Amino acid sequence: MALYSDKVMDHFRNPRNVGVIEDANGVGEVGNAKCGDIMKIYLKIEDDIIKDVKFETFGCGSAIASSSMATELIKGKPLSSALELTNKAVAEALDGLPAYKMHCSVLAEEAIKRAIADYYKRAGIPYDEAAFREFECCHDGE
Amino acid sequence: MQVYLDNASTTKMSRAAIGAMLPFFEETYGNPSSLHSMGQRAKEALEEARAAVAACLGASEGEIYFTSGGSEADNQAILSASAIGARKGKKHIITTAFEHHAVLHTLAKLEKQGFEVTYLPVGSEGNITAAQVAAAIREETCLVTTMAANNEIGSVLPIAEIGAICREKKVLFHTDAVQAVGHIPMNVASMHIDMLSLSAHKFHGPKGVGVLYARKGIALSNLIEGGAQERGKRAGTENVAGAAGLAAALKEATDRLSENMKKVAALRDRLIKGLSEIPHSVLNGDKKSRLPGNVHFCFEGIEGESLLLLLDEYGIEASSGSACTSGSLDPSHVLLAIGHPHEIAHGSLRLTLSEYTTEEEIDRALAAVPEVVARLRNMSPIWRDKVSGKKPFLLK
């Protein structure tokens, strides 16, 4: 069996939504270079709808594919449904990830949540900070 | 077109090696321990292979033990030397920080049994010196084990000098020569090597067969107990076809050594020169004392696994010391040993050539690698931070 599913390879080869949104109103970055993956999500939110989303990722194939899939899953969706996106849903949409790569899907979930929290902060919208769990690095700290 | 540049992982078998193996599957398939004539013909073939290997290494036949490969040979050499040391109350071993895991994990096991291991630090040039070895030798040192050439970054160690020091100080010297044999001159006599490990599939022989050379008089400990094969030091019915294939491949590699070295090194140098033009990259390993077929770079701002996967899309089959490829999340211990921070160590690429590599294949790699690096950098947030001046570049 190949390391990755066809879907992972497709999203890795042809990542959707790569790039930067210059006038993003929510930006989230997770991971660190020491761990070998960093994911950055840019959101353009209007009327509680994710009008546009872009990502940049430094990382392995599954990190790039997870970012790509996660952006596809939230694009055009209301914030409430983007907040419900789980890493499991990202992995499932990719037809699975190897066990030791599951943290890549966690990164994608966390990056989106962090970008939404950033939007709330910028917009002065109160939110439940406890619901935005902190990402734990794959290593023992940065 | 597939461009295979992962020859340090394994190689294509040579026609000579395949041809040497074939008679032992359907014709002369007898057990070398059998007394009937087919068994005895197999035995003869095995001993001919042993003699051929001995001749290539500057050893005598009685000093060659066939094993299942390089890892087994490393394990047996180190465990034998440590057992000899322990009997004399000597429980100190010297090695380097960038050995293969077959050596490092065996030594870790010995550390748990009360041995002390000195790991010689590797300089930023990716090598160690014989003086480092000399300075580390103590009264209770029972073994020095250093690789002949590094599997990741291709540095060739000063084996003859290390061997001379060990011989003078009367300390056993083992070298994991898996990456060296068949690629650079290796002679156990002139290099004062007491034990040497090699693996057939690194020089166009079959997988699953290797050799432990142990100088006459060194008492080997068994890893596998059973019958009296390999003079009682390695039980189990001999892999006759494998031994024949190994010997044929080694003989061919040895016969063509200087010609191949020259040809492969020229291709290597062209590849290095071209890839050096990629900004913010570094060539790892010893620039002068280097395996003819090794090219190893780190590229800032990208991660090695995605680099390999994308290169595969371009038909380039390469390797990396990257965390992600091995199933572990830690970057290569070799790249950390030469002083790279994690961030840089994650972005590594190893291209390894053989005498079958062509000019055209090098052209393909030279076209693909810069393109793939640029594609990945374009989607990398840390690359953007560096370009925009938010974060400093770590490589020139």
Coordinates of C-alpha atoms in Angstrom, one line a residue:
Chain A
M1 CA 0.0 0.0 0.0
A2 CA 1.2 3.5 -0.8
L3 CA 2.1 5.8 2.0
Y4 CA -0.7 8.2 1.1
S5 CA -4.2 7.9 -0.4
D6 CA -4.9 9.2 -3.9
K7 CA -6.8 12.0 -2.4
V8 CA -3.8 13.1 -0.2
M9 CA -1.6 12.9 -3.2
D10 CA -4.0 14.9 -5.3
H11 CA -4.3 17.7 -2.7
F12 CA -0.5 17.6 -2.3
R13 CA 0.2 17.8 -6.0
N14 CA -2.5 20.4 -6.8
P15 CA -3.1 22.2 -3.5
R16 CA -6.2 24.3 -3.5
N17 CA -6.3 27.8 -2.1
V18 CA -2.5 28.3 -1.8
G19 CA -1.4 31.8 -1.1
V20 CA -2.0 34.9 0.9
I21 CA -5.0 37.2 1.3
E22 CA -3.6 40.7 1.6
D23 CA -6.7 42.2 3.3
A24 CA -7.5 39.1 5.4
N25 CA -9.4 39.9 8.6
G26 CA -8.4 36.7 10.4
V27 CA -5.0 35.0 10.3
G28 CA -3.8 32.0 12.2
E29 CA -0.4 30.3 12.3
V30 CA 0.4 27.1 14.2
G31 CA 3.4 24.7 14.5
N32 CA 7.0 25.6 14.4
A33 CA 10.1 25.1 12.3
K34 CA 11.7 22.8 14.8
C35 CA 8.8 20.3 14.4
G36 CA 9.1 20.5 10.7
D37 CA 5.7 22.0 10.0
I38 CA 4.1 25.4 10.1
M39 CA 0.6 26.2 8.8
K40 CA -0.8 29.6 8.2
I41 CA -4.4 30.3 7.3
Y42 CA -5.8 33.6 6.0
L43 CA -9.5 34.3 6.2
K44 CA -11.7 36.9 4.6
I45 CA -14.9 36.9 6.6
E46 CA -18.0 38.9 5.6
D47 CA -21.4 38.6 7.4
D48 CA -20.2 35.6 9.3
I49 CA -19.4 33.8 6.0
I50 CA -15.9 32.7 5.0
K51 CA -15.8 34.5 1.7
D52 CA -12.3 33.5 0.9
V53 CA -9.5 31.4 2.5
K54 CA -5.9 30.8 1.6
F55 CA -3.1 28.9 3.2
E56 CA 0.7 28.7 3.3
T57 CA 2.4 25.5 4.7
F58 CA 5.9 24.5 5.4
G59 CA 5.8 20.8 6.0
C60 CA 5.5 17.3 4.7
G61 CA 3.1 16.1 2.0
S62 CA 0.3 15.3 4.4
A63 CA 0.6 18.8 6.1
I64 CA 0.2 20.4 2.7
A65 CA -2.7 18.1 1.7
S66 CA -4.4 18.7 5.1
S67 CA -4.2 22.4 4.7
S68 CA -5.6 22.2 1.2
M69 CA -8.5 20.0 2.2
A70 CA -9.3 22.0 5.3
T71 CA -9.6 25.2 3.3
E72 CA -11.9 23.5 0.8
L73 CA -14.1 22.3 3.7
I74 CA -14.7 25.8 5.1
K75 CA -14.7 27.9 2.0
G76 CA -18.0 29.7 1.6
K77 CA -19.3 28.2 4.8
P78 CA -20.7 30.1 7.8
L79 CA -18.2 30.6 10.7
S80 CA -20.3 28.4 12.9
S81 CA -19.7 25.4 10.7
A82 CA -16.0 26.2 10.2
L83 CA -15.7 26.2 14.0
E84 CA -17.1 22.7 14.0
L85 CA -14.5 21.3 11.7
T86 CA -12.5 18.6 13.4
N87 CA -9.1 17.1 12.5
K88 CA -10.9 13.8 12.0
A89 CA -13.2 15.3 9.4
V90 CA -10.1 16.6 7.5
A91 CA -8.4 13.2 7.7
E92 CA -11.6 11.4 6.6
A93 CA -12.1 13.8 3.7
L94 CA -8.6 12.8 2.6
D95 CA -9.5 9.1 2.8
G96 CA -7.3 8.8 5.9
L97 CA -3.8 9.6 7.0
P98 CA -1.1 7.3 8.4
A99 CA -1.3 7.3 12.2
Y100 CA 1.9 9.2 12.7
K101 CA 0.7 11.9 10.3
M102 CA -2.6 12.6 12.1
H103 CA -1.0 15.6 13.8
C104 CA -1.0 17.3 10.4
S105 CA -4.8 17.2 10.4
V106 CA -4.7 18.6 14.0
L107 CA -2.6 21.4 12.7
A108 CA -5.1 22.3 10.1
E109 CA -8.0 22.3 12.6
E110 CA -6.0 24.5 15.0
A111 CA -4.8 26.9 12.3
I112 CA -8.4 27.5 11.2
K113 CA -9.6 28.0 14.8
R114 CA -6.7 30.4 15.5
A115 CA -7.6 32.4 12.4
I116 CA -11.2 32.6 13.5
A117 CA -10.1 33.7 17.0
D118 CA -7.9 36.3 15.4
Y119 CA -11.0 37.6 13.5
Y120 CA -13.0 37.8 16.7
K121 CA -10.3 39.7 18.4
R122 CA -9.8 42.1 15.6
A123 CA -13.6 42.7 15.2
G124 CA -14.1 43.0 19.0
I125 CA -16.5 40.1 19.1
P126 CA -16.5 38.3 22.4
Y127 CA -15.8 34.6 22.3
D128 CA -15.2 31.6 24.5
E129 CA -11.4 31.4 24.6
A130 CA -11.5 28.1 26.4
A131 CA -13.1 26.6 23.3
F132 CA -9.9 27.3 21.3
R133 CA -7.5 24.8 22.6
E134 CA -3.8 25.5 22.3
F135 CA -1.9 23.4 19.8
E136 CA 0.8 21.2 21.3
C137 CA 3.9 20.8 19.3
C138 CA 5.0 17.3 18.2
H139 CA 8.2 17.9 20.2
D140 CA 8.7 18.8 23.8
G141 CA 8.3 22.6 23.3
E142 CA 9.7 25.1 21.0
Chain B
M1 CA 11.5 8.5 -17.6
Q2 CA 12.5 7.4 -14.1
V3 CA 15.7 8.9 -12.7
Y4 CA 17.0 6.7 -9.9
L5 CA 19.2 8.7 -7.6
D6 CA 18.9 6.7 -4.4
N7 CA 21.8 4.4 -4.8
A8 CA 22.9 4.8 -1.2
S9 CA 19.6 3.2 -0.2
T10 CA 20.0 0.3 -2.6
T11 CA 21.2 -0.4 -6.1
K12 CA 20.0 -2.2 -9.2
M13 CA 21.6 -5.6 -9.5
S14 CA 24.3 -6.0 -12.0
R15 CA 24.0 -8.6 -14.8
A16 CA 27.1 -10.3 -13.5
A17 CA 25.5 -10.7 -10.1
I18 CA 22.2 -12.0 -11.4
G19 CA 24.1 -14.5 -13.7
A20 CA 26.2 -15.7 -10.8
M21 CA 23.1 -16.4 -8.7
L22 CA 20.9 -18.2 -11.2
P23 CA 22.6 -21.7 -11.1
F24 CA 21.8 -22.0 -7.4
F25 CA 18.0 -21.9 -7.7
E26 CA 17.2 -24.8 -10.0
E27 CA 20.4 -26.6 -10.8
T28 CA 22.8 -26.5 -7.9
Y29 CA 20.3 -26.0 -5.1
G30 CA 22.0 -28.5 -2.7
N31 CA 22.7 -27.8 0.9
P32 CA 26.5 -27.1 1.3
S33 CA 26.4 -29.3 4.4
S34 CA 25.2 -32.3 2.4
L35 CA 27.6 -35.0 1.4
H36 CA 26.2 -35.8 -2.0
S37 CA 27.8 -34.2 -5.0
M38 CA 25.3 -31.5 -5.6
G39 CA 25.7 -30.4 -2.0
Q40 CA 29.4 -30.4 -2.4
R41 CA 29.2 -28.4 -5.6
A42 CA 27.2 -25.8 -3.6
K43 CA 29.9 -25.9 -0.9
E44 CA 32.6 -25.3 -3.5
A45 CA 30.7 -22.3 -4.9
L46 CA 30.3 -20.9 -1.4
E47 CA 34.0 -21.2 -0.8
E48 CA 34.8 -19.7 -4.2
A49 CA 32.7 -16.7 -3.3
R50 CA 34.5 -16.5 0.0
A51 CA 37.8 -16.5 -1.7
A52 CA 36.8 -13.9 -4.2
V53 CA 35.5 -11.6 -1.4
A54 CA 38.7 -12.1 0.6
A55 CA 40.8 -11.2 -2.5
C56 CA 38.8 -8.0 -3.0
L57 CA 39.3 -6.9 0.6
G58 CA 43.0 -8.0 1.1
A59 CA 41.9 -10.6 3.6
S60 CA 42.2 -14.4 3.8
E61 CA 39.3 -16.8 3.2
G62 CA 39.1 -17.8 6.8
E63 CA 38.4 -14.3 7.8
I64 CA 35.2 -13.9 5.8
Y65 CA 31.8 -14.7 7.3
F66 CA 28.7 -14.4 5.3
T67 CA 25.8 -12.8 7.1
S68 CA 22.3 -11.6 6.3
G69 CA 23.6 -8.1 5.6
G70 CA 25.4 -5.0 7.0
S71 CA 23.3 -4.7 10.1
E72 CA 23.9 -8.2 11.2
A73 CA 27.6 -7.8 10.6
D74 CA 27.7 -4.6 12.6
N75 CA 25.8 -6.2 15.5
Q76 CA 28.1 -9.3 15.5
A77 CA 31.3 -7.3 15.3
I78 CA 30.4 -4.9 18.1
L79 CA 28.9 -7.6 20.4
S80 CA 32.0 -9.8 19.8
A81 CA 34.4 -7.0 20.6
S82 CA 32.5 -6.0 23.7
A83 CA 32.5 -9.6 24.9
I84 CA 36.3 -9.8 24.4
G85 CA 36.6 -6.5 26.3
A86 CA 34.4 -7.5 29.1
R87 CA 36.5 -10.6 29.7
K88 CA 39.4 -8.4 30.3
G89 CA 37.5 -5.8 32.3
K90 CA 37.6 -3.3 29.5
K91 CA 34.3 -1.7 28.9
H92 CA 34.9 1.5 27.0
I93 CA 34.0 1.9 23.3
I94 CA 34.7 4.8 21.0
T95 CA 32.4 5.7 18.1
T96 CA 31.1 8.7 16.2
A97 CA 27.9 10.7 16.5
F98 CA 26.9 10.0 12.9
E99 CA 27.0 6.2 12.7
H100 CA 24.3 4.1 11.2
H101 CA 21.6 3.0 13.6
A102 CA 22.8 -0.6 13.3
V103 CA 25.9 0.6 15.2
L104 CA 24.2 3.2 17.5
H105 CA 21.4 1.0 18.7
T106 CA 23.8 -1.9 19.4
L107 CA 26.0 0.5 21.4
A108 CA 22.9 1.8 23.3
K109 CA 22.2 -1.8 24.3
L110 CA 25.7 -2.2 25.6
E111 CA 25.5 1.1 27.5
K112 CA 22.5 -0.5 29.4
Q113 CA 24.8 -3.4 30.2
G114 CA 27.4 -1.1 31.8
F115 CA 29.6 -0.2 28.9
E116 CA 30.7 3.4 28.5
V117 CA 30.6 4.8 25.0
T118 CA 32.3 7.9 23.7
Y119 CA 30.6 9.5 20.7
L120 CA 33.1 11.6 18.9
P121 CA 31.6 14.9 17.7
V122 CA 31.4 15.5 14.0
G123 CA 32.8 18.8 12.8
S124 CA 30.8 21.2 10.7
E125 CA 32.7 19.9 7.7
G126 CA 31.0 16.6 8.3
N127 CA 34.0 14.5 9.3
I128 CA 36.1 13.3 12.2
T129 CA 39.9 13.1 12.5
A130 CA 42.2 10.3 13.6
A131 CA 43.5 12.7 16.3
Q132 CA 40.0 12.7 17.9
V133 CA 40.1 8.9 18.0
A134 CA 43.7 8.9 19.4
A135 CA 42.7 11.4 22.2
A136 CA 39.7 9.3 23.2
I137 CA 41.5 6.0 23.6
R138 CA 41.9 4.9 27.2
E139 CA 43.4 2.0 29.1
E140 CA 40.0 0.4 29.3
T141 CA 39.0 0.9 25.6
C142 CA 38.1 -2.4 24.0
L143 CA 36.8 -1.2 20.6
V144 CA 36.8 1.7 18.2
T145 CA 34.0 1.5 15.7
T146 CA 33.7 4.2 13.0
M147 CA 32.0 4.0 9.7
A148 CA 34.2 4.2 6.6
A149 CA 31.8 6.6 4.8
N150 CA 28.7 8.2 6.0
N151 CA 25.4 7.0 4.5
E152 CA 23.7 10.3 4.5
I153 CA 26.2 13.0 3.8
G154 CA 28.9 10.9 2.1
S155 CA 31.9 11.9 4.1
V156 CA 34.8 9.5 3.8
L157 CA 36.5 9.0 7.1
P158 CA 40.3 8.6 7.5
I159 CA 40.1 4.9 8.0
A160 CA 43.8 4.0 7.4
E161 CA 44.9 6.6 10.0
I162 CA 42.4 5.5 12.5
G163 CA 43.4 1.9 11.9
A164 CA 47.0 2.7 12.4
I165 CA 46.3 4.4 15.7
C166 CA 44.2 1.5 17.0
R167 CA 46.8 -1.1 15.9
E168 CA 49.5 0.9 17.7
K169 CA 47.4 1.2 20.9
K170 CA 46.3 -2.4 20.6
V171 CA 42.6 -1.6 20.5
L172 CA 40.2 -3.5 18.2
F173 CA 39.0 -1.5 15.2
H174 CA 35.7 -2.2 13.5
T175 CA 34.5 -0.2 10.5
D176 CA 31.0 -0.2 9.1
A177 CA 32.0 0.0 5.5
V178 CA 28.6 -0.6 4.0
Q179 CA 28.7 2.6 2.0
A180 CA 32.4 2.4 1.1
V181 CA 33.1 -1.2 -0.2
G182 CA 32.8 -1.3 -4.0
H183 CA 32.9 2.5 -4.2
I184 CA 36.3 3.5 -2.8
P185 CA 39.4 1.5 -2.2
M186 CA 39.1 -0.6 1.0
N187 CA 41.9 -2.9 2.1
V188 CA 41.7 -4.5 5.5
A189 CA 45.5 -5.2 5.6
S190 CA 46.9 -1.8 4.6
M191 CA 44.2 0.0 6.6
H192 CA 44.8 -2.0 9.8
I193 CA 41.1 -3.0 10.0
D194 CA 40.3 -5.7 12.5
M195 CA 36.6 -6.1 11.6
L196 CA 34.6 -4.8 8.7
S197 CA 30.9 -4.9 7.7
L198 CA 29.6 -4.8 4.2
S199 CA 26.4 -5.3 2.4
A200 CA 25.9 -6.7 -1.2
H201 CA 23.0 -4.6 -2.3
K202 CA 24.9 -1.4 -2.0
F203 CA 27.2 -2.3 -4.9
H204 CA 24.7 -4.0 -7.3
G205 CA 24.6 -7.3 -5.5
P206 CA 21.5 -8.9 -4.0
K207 CA 19.6 -7.8 -0.9
G208 CA 19.8 -9.9 2.3
V209 CA 23.4 -10.9 2.2
G210 CA 26.5 -9.3 3.6
V211 CA 29.9 -10.0 5.1
L212 CA 31.6 -9.7 8.4
Y213 CA 35.4 -9.7 8.0
A214 CA 37.1 -10.5 11.2
R215 CA 40.9 -10.7 11.4
K216 CA 42.2 -14.1 12.3
G217 CA 42.4 -14.7 16.0
I218 CA 39.4 -12.5 16.9
A219 CA 36.9 -14.6 18.8
L220 CA 33.5 -14.0 17.4
S221 CA 30.4 -14.3 19.5
N222 CA 27.3 -15.9 17.8
L223 CA 24.2 -14.0 17.2
I224 CA 22.5 -17.1 15.9
E225 CA 23.0 -20.5 17.5
G226 CA 22.5 -23.7 15.6
G227 CA 24.5 -25.7 13.1
A228 CA 28.2 -25.4 12.4
Q229 CA 27.9 -23.2 9.3
E230 CA 30.4 -20.3 8.8
R231 CA 32.9 -22.2 11.0
G232 CA 30.5 -22.3 13.8
K233 CA 30.0 -18.5 14.0
R234 CA 26.8 -18.1 12.1
A235 CA 24.3 -20.9 12.1
G236 CA 21.7 -21.5 9.4
T237 CA 21.9 -23.0 5.9
E238 CA 24.1 -20.7 3.8
N239 CA 22.6 -18.3 1.3
V240 CA 24.7 -19.8 -1.5
A241 CA 23.0 -17.8 -4.3
G242 CA 23.4 -14.6 -2.3
A243 CA 27.0 -15.3 -1.5
A244 CA 27.7 -16.0 -5.2
G245 CA 25.9 -12.8 -6.2
L246 CA 27.7 -10.7 -3.6
A247 CA 31.1 -12.0 -4.7
A248 CA 30.3 -11.4 -8.4
A249 CA 29.1 -7.9 -7.7
L250 CA 32.1 -7.1 -5.5
K251 CA 34.6 -8.5 -8.0
E252 CA 33.1 -6.4 -10.8
A253 CA 33.0 -3.3 -8.6
T254 CA 36.6 -3.8 -7.5
D255 CA 37.8 -4.5 -11.1
R256 CA 36.2 -1.3 -12.3
L257 CA 36.8 0.8 -9.2
S258 CA 39.0 3.6 -10.4
E259 CA 37.2 3.9 -13.7
N260 CA 33.8 4.0 -11.9
M261 CA 35.0 6.5 -9.3
K262 CA 36.2 8.9 -11.9
K263 CA 33.0 8.7 -13.9
V264 CA 30.6 8.9 -11.0
A265 CA 32.6 11.7 -9.3
A266 CA 32.4 13.8 -12.5
L267 CA 28.6 13.5 -12.6
R268 CA 28.5 14.2 -8.9
D269 CA 30.5 17.4 -9.2
R270 CA 28.3 18.6 -12.0
L271 CA 25.2 18.0 -9.9
I272 CA 26.7 19.7 -6.9
K273 CA 27.8 22.7 -9.0
G274 CA 24.3 23.1 -10.4
L275 CA 22.4 22.7 -7.2
S276 CA 24.8 25.1 -5.4
E277 CA 23.2 27.8 -7.5
I278 CA 20.0 27.5 -5.6
P279 CA 20.0 30.3 -3.1
H280 CA 19.9 29.7 0.6
S281 CA 21.2 26.1 0.4
V282 CA 24.2 24.2 1.7
L283 CA 26.1 21.2 0.6
N284 CA 26.5 18.8 3.5
G285 CA 29.4 16.5 4.2
D286 CA 33.1 16.7 3.6
K287 CA 33.7 18.6 0.4
K288 CA 37.0 16.9 -0.4
S289 CA 36.9 13.5 1.3
R290 CA 33.6 12.4 -0.2
L291 CA 32.0 9.3 -1.7
P292 CA 32.0 9.6 -5.5
G293 CA 28.3 9.1 -5.7
N294 CA 27.0 11.3 -2.9
V295 CA 25.2 14.7 -3.2
H296 CA 23.5 16.0 -0.1
F297 CA 21.9 19.4 0.3
C298 CA 19.8 21.3 2.8
F299 CA 17.4 23.9 1.4
E300 CA 16.1 26.6 3.7
G301 CA 12.4 27.1 4.0
I302 CA 11.1 23.8 2.9
E303 CA 10.6 20.3 4.3
G304 CA 12.3 17.2 3.0
E305 CA 9.4 14.8 2.6
S306 CA 7.3 17.1 0.4
L307 CA 10.5 17.7 -1.6
L308 CA 10.8 14.0 -2.2
L309 CA 7.2 13.4 -3.1
L310 CA 7.2 16.3 -5.5
L311 CA 10.5 15.2 -7.1
D312 CA 8.9 11.8 -7.6
E313 CA 6.2 13.5 -9.6
Y314 CA 9.1 14.7 -11.8
G315 CA 10.4 11.2 -12.1
I316 CA 13.3 11.7 -9.7
E317 CA 13.7 9.0 -7.1
A318 CA 15.7 10.5 -4.3
S319 CA 16.0 10.3 -0.5
S320 CA 16.4 12.5 2.4
G321 CA 17.4 12.5 6.1
S322 CA 14.0 14.0 6.6
A323 CA 12.0 13.3 9.7
C324 CA 8.8 12.4 7.9
T325 CA 10.2 9.7 5.6
S326 CA 11.4 7.5 8.4
G327 CA 8.1 7.5 10.3
S328 CA 9.8 9.4 13.1
L329 CA 9.3 13.1 13.6
D330 CA 12.8 13.9 14.5
P331 CA 15.2 15.1 11.8
S332 CA 18.3 13.2 10.9
H333 CA 20.8 12.6 13.8
V334 CA 23.5 13.1 11.2
L335 CA 22.4 16.6 10.2
L336 CA 22.0 17.5 13.9
A337 CA 25.5 16.1 14.5
I338 CA 27.1 18.4 12.0
G339 CA 25.4 21.3 13.7
H340 CA 22.3 22.2 11.7
P341 CA 19.3 23.5 13.6
H342 CA 16.2 21.4 13.3
E343 CA 14.7 23.9 10.8
I344 CA 17.5 23.3 8.3
A345 CA 17.8 19.6 9.0
H346 CA 14.2 19.2 8.0
G347 CA 14.9 20.5 4.5
S348 CA 17.4 17.9 3.3
L349 CA 17.8 16.0 0.0
R350 CA 20.1 13.2 -0.8
L351 CA 20.9 12.3 -4.4
T352 CA 23.1 9.3 -4.7
L353 CA 24.6 8.1 -8.0
S354 CA 26.0 4.9 -9.4
E355 CA 28.0 3.9 -12.5
Y356 CA 24.7 3.4 -14.2
T357 CA 23.7 7.0 -13.8
T358 CA 23.8 9.0 -17.1
E359 CA 24.5 12.6 -18.1
E360 CA 20.9 12.9 -19.2
E361 CA 19.7 11.8 -15.8
I362 CA 21.8 14.5 -14.1
D363 CA 20.3 17.0 -16.5
R364 CA 16.9 15.9 -15.5
A365 CA 17.7 16.3 -11.8
L366 CA 19.3 19.7 -12.4
A367 CA 16.1 20.9 -14.1
A368 CA 13.7 19.4 -11.6
V369 CA 15.3 20.2 -8.2
P370 CA 15.4 24.0 -8.5
E371 CA 11.8 24.0 -9.8
V372 CA 10.5 21.8 -7.0
V373 CA 12.4 23.8 -4.4
A374 CA 10.9 27.0 -5.8
R375 CA 7.4 25.6 -5.8
L376 CA 7.5 24.5 -2.2
R377 CA 9.1 27.8 -1.1
N378 CA 6.3 29.6 -2.8
M379 CA 3.8 28.0 -0.4
S380 CA 6.0 28.2 2.7
P381 CA 5.1 30.7 5.4
I382 CA 8.6 30.7 6.9
W383 CA 10.1 31.4 3.4
R384 CA 7.8 34.4 3.1
D385 CA 8.9 35.6 6.5
K386 CA 12.5 35.4 5.5
V387 CA 12.0 37.0 2.1
S388 CA 10.1 39.9 3.7
G389 CA 12.8 40.3 6.3
K390 CA 10.7 39.3 9.2
K391 CA 13.0 36.4 10.0
P392 CA 16.7 36.0 9.2
F393 CA 18.0 33.6 6.6
L394 CA 20.1 30.9 8.2
L395 CA 21.9 29.8 5.0
K396 CA 23.6 31.9 2.4

